[in-house]
PDB file of C-alpha atoms in Angstrom:
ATOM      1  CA  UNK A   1      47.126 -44.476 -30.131  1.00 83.00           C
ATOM      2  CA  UNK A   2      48.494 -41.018 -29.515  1.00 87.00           C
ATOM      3  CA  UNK A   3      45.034 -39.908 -27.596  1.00 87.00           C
ATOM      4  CA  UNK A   4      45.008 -42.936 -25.814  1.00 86.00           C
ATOM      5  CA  UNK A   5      48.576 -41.894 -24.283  1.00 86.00           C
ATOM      6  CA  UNK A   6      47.324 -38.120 -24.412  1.00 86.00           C
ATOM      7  CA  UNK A   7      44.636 -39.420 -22.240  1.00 84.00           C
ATOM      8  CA  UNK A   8      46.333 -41.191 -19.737  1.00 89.00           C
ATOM      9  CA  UNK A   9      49.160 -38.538 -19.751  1.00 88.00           C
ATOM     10  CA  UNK A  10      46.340 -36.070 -18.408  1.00 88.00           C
ATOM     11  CA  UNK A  11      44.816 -38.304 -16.497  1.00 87.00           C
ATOM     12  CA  UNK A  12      47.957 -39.139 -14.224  1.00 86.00           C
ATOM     13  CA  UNK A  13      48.813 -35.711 -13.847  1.00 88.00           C
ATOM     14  CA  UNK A  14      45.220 -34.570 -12.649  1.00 87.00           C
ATOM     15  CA  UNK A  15      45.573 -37.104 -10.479  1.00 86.00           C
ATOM     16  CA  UNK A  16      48.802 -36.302  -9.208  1.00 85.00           C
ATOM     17  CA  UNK A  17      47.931 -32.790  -8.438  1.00 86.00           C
ATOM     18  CA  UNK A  18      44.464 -33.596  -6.743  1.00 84.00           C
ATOM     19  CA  UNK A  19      46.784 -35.798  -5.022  1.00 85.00           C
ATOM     20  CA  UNK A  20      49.199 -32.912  -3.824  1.00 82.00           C
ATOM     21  CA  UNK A  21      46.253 -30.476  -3.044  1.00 83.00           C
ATOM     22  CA  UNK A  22      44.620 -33.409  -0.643  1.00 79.00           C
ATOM     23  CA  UNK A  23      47.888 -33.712   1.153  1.00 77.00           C
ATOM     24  CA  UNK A  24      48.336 -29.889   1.726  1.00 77.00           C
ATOM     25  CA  UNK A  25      44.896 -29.346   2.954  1.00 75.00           C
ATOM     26  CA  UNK A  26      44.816 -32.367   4.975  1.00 68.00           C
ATOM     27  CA  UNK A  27      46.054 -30.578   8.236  1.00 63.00           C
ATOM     28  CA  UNK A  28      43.156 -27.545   8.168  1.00 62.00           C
ATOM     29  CA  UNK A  29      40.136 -30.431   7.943  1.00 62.00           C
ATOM     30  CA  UNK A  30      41.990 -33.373  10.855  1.00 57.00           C
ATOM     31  CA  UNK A  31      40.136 -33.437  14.151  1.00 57.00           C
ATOM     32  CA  UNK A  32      42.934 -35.745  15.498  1.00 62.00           C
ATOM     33  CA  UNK A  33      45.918 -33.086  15.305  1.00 69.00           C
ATOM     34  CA  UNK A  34      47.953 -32.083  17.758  1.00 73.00           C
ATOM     35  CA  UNK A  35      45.378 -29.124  18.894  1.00 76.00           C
ATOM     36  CA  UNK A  36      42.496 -31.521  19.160  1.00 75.00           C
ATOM     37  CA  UNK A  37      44.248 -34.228  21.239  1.00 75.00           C
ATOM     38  CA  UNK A  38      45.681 -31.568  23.330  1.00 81.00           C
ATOM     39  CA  UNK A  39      42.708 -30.046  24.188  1.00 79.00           C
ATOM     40  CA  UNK A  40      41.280 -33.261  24.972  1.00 79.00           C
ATOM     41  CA  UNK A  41      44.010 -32.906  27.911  1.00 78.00           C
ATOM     42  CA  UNK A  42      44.243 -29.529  29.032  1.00 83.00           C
ATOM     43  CA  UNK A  43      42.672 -25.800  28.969  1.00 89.00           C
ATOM     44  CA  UNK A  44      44.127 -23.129  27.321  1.00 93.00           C
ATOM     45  CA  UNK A  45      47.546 -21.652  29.247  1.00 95.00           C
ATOM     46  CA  UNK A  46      47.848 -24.832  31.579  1.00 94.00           C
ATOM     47  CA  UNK A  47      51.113 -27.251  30.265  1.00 93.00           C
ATOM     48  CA  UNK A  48      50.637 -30.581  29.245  1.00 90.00           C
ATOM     49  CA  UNK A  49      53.247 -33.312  29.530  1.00 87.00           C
ATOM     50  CA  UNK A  50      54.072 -34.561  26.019  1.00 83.00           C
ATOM     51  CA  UNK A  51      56.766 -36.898  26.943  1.00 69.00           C
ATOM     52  CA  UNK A  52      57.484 -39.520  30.316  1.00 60.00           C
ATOM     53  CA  UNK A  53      55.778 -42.172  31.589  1.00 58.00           C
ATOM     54  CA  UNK A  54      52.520 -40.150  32.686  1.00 59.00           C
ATOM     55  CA  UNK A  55      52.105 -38.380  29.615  1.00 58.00           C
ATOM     56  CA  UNK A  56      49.052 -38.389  27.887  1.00 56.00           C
ATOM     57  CA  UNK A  57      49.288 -39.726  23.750  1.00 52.00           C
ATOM     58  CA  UNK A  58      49.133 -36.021  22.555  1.00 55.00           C
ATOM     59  CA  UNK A  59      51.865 -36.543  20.070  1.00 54.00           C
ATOM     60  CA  UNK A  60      53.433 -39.542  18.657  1.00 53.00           C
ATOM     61  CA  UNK A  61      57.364 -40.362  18.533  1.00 55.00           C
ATOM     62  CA  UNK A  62      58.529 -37.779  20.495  1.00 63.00           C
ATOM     63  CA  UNK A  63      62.235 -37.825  21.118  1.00 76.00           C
ATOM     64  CA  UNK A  64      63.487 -40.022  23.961  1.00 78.00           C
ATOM     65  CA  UNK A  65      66.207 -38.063  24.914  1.00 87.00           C
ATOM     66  CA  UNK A  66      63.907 -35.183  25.134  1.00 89.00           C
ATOM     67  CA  UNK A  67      61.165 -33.946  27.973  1.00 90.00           C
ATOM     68  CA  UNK A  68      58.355 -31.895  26.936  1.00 92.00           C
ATOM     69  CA  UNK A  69      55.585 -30.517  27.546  1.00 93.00           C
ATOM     70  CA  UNK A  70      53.189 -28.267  25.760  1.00 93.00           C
ATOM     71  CA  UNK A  71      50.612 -24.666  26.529  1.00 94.00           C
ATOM     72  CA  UNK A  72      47.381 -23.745  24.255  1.00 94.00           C
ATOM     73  CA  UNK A  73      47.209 -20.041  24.026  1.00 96.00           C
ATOM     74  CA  UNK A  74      45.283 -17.280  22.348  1.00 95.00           C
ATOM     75  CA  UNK A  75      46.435 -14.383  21.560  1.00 95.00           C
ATOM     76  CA  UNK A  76      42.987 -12.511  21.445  1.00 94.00           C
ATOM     77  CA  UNK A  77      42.843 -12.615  24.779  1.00 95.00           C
ATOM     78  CA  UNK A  78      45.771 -10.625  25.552  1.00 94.00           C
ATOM     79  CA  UNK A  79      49.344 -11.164  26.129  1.00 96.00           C
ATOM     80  CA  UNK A  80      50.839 -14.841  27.200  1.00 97.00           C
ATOM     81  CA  UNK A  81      53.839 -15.128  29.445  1.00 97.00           C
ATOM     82  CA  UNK A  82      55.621 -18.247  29.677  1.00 96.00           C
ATOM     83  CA  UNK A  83      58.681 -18.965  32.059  1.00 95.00           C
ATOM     84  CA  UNK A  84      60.328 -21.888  33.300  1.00 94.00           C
ATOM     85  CA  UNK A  85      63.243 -21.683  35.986  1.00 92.00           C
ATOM     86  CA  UNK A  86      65.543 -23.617  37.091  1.00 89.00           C
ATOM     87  CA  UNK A  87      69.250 -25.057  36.359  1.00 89.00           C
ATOM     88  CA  UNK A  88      68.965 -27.747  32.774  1.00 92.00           C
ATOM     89  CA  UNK A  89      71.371 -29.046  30.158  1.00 92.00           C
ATOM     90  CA  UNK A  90      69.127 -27.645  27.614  1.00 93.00           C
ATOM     91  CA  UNK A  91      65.888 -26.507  26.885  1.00 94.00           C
ATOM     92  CA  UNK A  92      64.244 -25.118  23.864  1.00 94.00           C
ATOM     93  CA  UNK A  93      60.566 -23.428  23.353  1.00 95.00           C
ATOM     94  CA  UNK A  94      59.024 -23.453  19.978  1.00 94.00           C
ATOM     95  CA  UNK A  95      55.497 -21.494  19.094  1.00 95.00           C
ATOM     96  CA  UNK A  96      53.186 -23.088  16.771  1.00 93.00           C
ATOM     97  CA  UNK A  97      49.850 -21.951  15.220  1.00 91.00           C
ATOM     98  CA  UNK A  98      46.401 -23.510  15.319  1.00 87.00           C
ATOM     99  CA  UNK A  99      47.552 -25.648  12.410  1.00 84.00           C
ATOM    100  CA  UNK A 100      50.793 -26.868  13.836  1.00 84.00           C
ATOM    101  CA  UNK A 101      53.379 -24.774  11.400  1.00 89.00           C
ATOM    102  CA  UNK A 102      56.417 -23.730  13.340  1.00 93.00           C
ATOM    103  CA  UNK A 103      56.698 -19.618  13.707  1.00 94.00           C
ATOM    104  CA  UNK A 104      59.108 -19.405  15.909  1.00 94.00           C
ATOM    105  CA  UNK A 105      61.949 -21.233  18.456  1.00 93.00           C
ATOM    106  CA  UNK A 106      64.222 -20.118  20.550  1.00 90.00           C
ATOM    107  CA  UNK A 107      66.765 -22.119  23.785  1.00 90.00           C
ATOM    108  CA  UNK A 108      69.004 -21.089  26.345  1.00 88.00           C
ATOM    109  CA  UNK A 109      72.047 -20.184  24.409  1.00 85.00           C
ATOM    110  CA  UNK A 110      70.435 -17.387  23.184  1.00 76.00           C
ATOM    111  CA  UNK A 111      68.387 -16.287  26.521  1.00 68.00           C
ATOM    112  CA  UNK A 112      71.033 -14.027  28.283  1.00 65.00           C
ATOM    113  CA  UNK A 113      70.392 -15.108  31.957  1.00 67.00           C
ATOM    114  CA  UNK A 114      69.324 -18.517  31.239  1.00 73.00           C
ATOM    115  CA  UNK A 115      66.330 -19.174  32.258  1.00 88.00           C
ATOM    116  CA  UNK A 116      62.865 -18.929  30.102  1.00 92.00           C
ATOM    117  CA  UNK A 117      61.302 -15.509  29.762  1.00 93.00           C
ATOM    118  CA  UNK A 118      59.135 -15.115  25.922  1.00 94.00           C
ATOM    119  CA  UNK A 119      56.401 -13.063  25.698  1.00 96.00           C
ATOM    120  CA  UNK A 120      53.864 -13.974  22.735  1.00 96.00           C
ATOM    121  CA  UNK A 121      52.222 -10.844  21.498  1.00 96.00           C
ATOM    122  CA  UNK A 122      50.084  -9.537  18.691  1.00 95.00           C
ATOM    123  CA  UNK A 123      51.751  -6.703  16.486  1.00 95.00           C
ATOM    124  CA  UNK A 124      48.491  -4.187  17.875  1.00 94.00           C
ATOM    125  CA  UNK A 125      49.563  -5.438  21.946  1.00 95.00           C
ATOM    126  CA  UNK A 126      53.461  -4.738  21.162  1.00 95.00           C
ATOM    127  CA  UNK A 127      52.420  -1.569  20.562  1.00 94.00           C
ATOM    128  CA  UNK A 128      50.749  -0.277  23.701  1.00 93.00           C
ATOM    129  CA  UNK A 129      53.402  -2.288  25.950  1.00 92.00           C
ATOM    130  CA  UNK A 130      55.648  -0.255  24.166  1.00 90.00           C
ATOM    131  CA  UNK A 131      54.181   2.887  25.510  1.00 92.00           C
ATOM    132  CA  UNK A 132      54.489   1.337  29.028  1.00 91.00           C
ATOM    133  CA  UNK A 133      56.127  -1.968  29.691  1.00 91.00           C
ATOM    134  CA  UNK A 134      55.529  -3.642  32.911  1.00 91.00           C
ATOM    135  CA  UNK A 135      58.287  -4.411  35.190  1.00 92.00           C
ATOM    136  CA  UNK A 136      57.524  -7.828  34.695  1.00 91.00           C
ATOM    137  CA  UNK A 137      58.208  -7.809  31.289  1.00 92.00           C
ATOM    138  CA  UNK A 138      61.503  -6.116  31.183  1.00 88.00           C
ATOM    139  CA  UNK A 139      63.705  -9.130  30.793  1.00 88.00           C
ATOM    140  CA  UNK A 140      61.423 -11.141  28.558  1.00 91.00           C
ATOM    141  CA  UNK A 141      62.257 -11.899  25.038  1.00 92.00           C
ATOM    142  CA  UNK A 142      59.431 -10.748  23.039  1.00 93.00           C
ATOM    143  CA  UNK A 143      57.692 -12.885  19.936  1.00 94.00           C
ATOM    144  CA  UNK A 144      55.566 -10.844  17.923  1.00 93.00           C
ATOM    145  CA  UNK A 145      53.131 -12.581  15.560  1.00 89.00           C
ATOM    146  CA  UNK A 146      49.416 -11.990  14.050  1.00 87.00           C
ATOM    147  CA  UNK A 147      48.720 -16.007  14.678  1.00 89.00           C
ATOM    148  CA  UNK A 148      45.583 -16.015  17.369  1.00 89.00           C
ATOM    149  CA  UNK A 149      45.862 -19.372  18.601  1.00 94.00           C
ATOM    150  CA  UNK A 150      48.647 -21.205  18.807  1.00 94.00           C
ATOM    151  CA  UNK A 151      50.389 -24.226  21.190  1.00 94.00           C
ATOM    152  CA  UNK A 152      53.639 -23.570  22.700  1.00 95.00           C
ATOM    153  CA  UNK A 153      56.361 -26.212  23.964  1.00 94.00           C
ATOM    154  CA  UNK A 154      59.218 -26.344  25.961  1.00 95.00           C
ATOM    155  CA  UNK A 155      61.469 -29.172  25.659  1.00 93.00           C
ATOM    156  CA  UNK A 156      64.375 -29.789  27.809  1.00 93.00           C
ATOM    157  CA  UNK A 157      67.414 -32.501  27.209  1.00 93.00           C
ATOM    158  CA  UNK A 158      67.925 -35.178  29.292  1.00 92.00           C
ATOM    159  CA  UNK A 159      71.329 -36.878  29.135  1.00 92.00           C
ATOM    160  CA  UNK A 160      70.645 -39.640  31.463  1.00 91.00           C
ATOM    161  CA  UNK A 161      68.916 -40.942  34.686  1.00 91.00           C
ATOM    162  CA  UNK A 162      70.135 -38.814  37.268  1.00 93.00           C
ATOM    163  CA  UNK A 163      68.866 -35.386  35.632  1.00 93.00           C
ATOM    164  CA  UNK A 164      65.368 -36.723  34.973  1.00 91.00           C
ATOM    165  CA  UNK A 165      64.087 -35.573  38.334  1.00 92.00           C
ATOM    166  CA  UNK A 166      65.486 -31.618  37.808  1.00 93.00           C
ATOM    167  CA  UNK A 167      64.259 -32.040  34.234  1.00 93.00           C
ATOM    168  CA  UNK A 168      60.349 -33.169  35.354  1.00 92.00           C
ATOM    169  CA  UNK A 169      60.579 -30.756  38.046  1.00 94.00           C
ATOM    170  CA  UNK A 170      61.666 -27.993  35.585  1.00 95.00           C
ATOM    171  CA  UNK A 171      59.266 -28.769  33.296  1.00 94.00           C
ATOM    172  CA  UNK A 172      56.597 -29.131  36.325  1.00 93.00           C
ATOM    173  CA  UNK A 173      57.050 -25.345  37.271  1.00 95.00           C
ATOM    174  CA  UNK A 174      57.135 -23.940  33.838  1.00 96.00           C
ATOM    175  CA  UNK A 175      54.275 -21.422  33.279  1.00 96.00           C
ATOM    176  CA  UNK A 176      52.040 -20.165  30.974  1.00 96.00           C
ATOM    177  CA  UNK A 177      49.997 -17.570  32.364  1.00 95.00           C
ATOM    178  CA  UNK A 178      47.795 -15.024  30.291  1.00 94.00           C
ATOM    179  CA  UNK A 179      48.530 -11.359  31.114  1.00 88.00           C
TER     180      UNK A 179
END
C-alpha cells in the first residue's frame, strides 16, 4: 500500500514539474506571439497600430481606454530613436525583447519636456556616443540593454471621444527610425 501511494506521490509531482517547465518554455517555441503576428504586419522600425478600429489582431485584449501602437527593432543594427510629439493626457513607451519580457517603461511624467525622446542602445554603442553624442541625441533619454531584438510600444490614454483624433494623430507621427 505504501509504494502504491509512494508511486503516485512521485508520479504527480513529475508531472507537476514537467508541467511547470512546459509552461515556462512555451513562449521561446510559439510562432503565434506577439513578434510573429507583428511581423506579419510591419518591417522592422515602422509602427504598427495595436489598438482602434483599423488595427490589425497583433495582440489580444488590449485596453480600451488605451491607444497603441507598436516598432520591431534590432539593436545589431545600430542605434534606434523613437519620438512622438505632440500635446496627450498620457502616454507611456515600454521596450520588450524578442520573447515579449518587459525591460524597460517609461511616460511623460518622467520625460522633462514632455514629449517622447528614448534612445535604445547596446552597452558597446553607449560607449562610442559617449565619446561624441550627436546633437540629435542630446535631449533623449537613453535605455541601455544587451537585448538585440526587441518590439517597442507607445501607448497613449484616451479619456473620451473628443481626444481620439489628437491621440491617433499622435500616435500616427510617432517614429522609430534606426540611426
Amino acid at each position: 500500500m505504501t509504494r502504491l501511494l509512494y508511486a503516485i506521490l512521485v508520479g504527480l509531482v513529475g508531472a507537476g514539474v514537467v508541467h511547470a517547465i512546459i509552461l515556462l518554455i512555451l513562449p521561446h517555441y510559439s510562432e503565434r506571439d506577439a513578434w510573429a503576428r507583428l511581423a506579419t504586419h510591419a518591417d522592422y522600425y515602422h509602427f504598427t497600430r495595436m489598438s482602434g478600429e483599423d488595427a490589425p489582431p497583433v495582440v489580444r485584449g488590449v485596453d480600451p481606454f488605451f491607444d497603441a501602437v507598436a516598432c520591431r527593432f534590432d539593436l545589431s543594427e545600430g542605434v534606434v530613436h523613437v519620438k512622438a510629439t505632440g500635446h496627450v493626457p498620457f502616454w507611456s513607451v515600454s521596450v520588450y525583447n524578442r520573447h515579449g519580457q518587459n525591460i524597460y517603461s517609461l511616460n511623460d511624467r518622467a520625460q522633462t519636456l514632455g514629449d517622447l525622446d528614448l534612445v535604445l542602445v547596446t552597452p558597446a554603442q553607449m560607449i562610442e556616443l559617449k565619446k561624441s553624442l550627436p546633437k540629435e541625441f542630446e535631449k533623449s533619454v537613453f535605455m541601455e540593454a544587451d537585448v538585440g531584438r526587441g518590439i517597442v510600444a507607445i501607448r497613449s490614454f484616451v479619456p473620451d471621444e473628443t481626444w481620439k483624433k489628437a491621440i491617433a494623430d499622435y500616435l500616427n507621427d510617432a517614429s522609430c527610425a534606426l540611426r
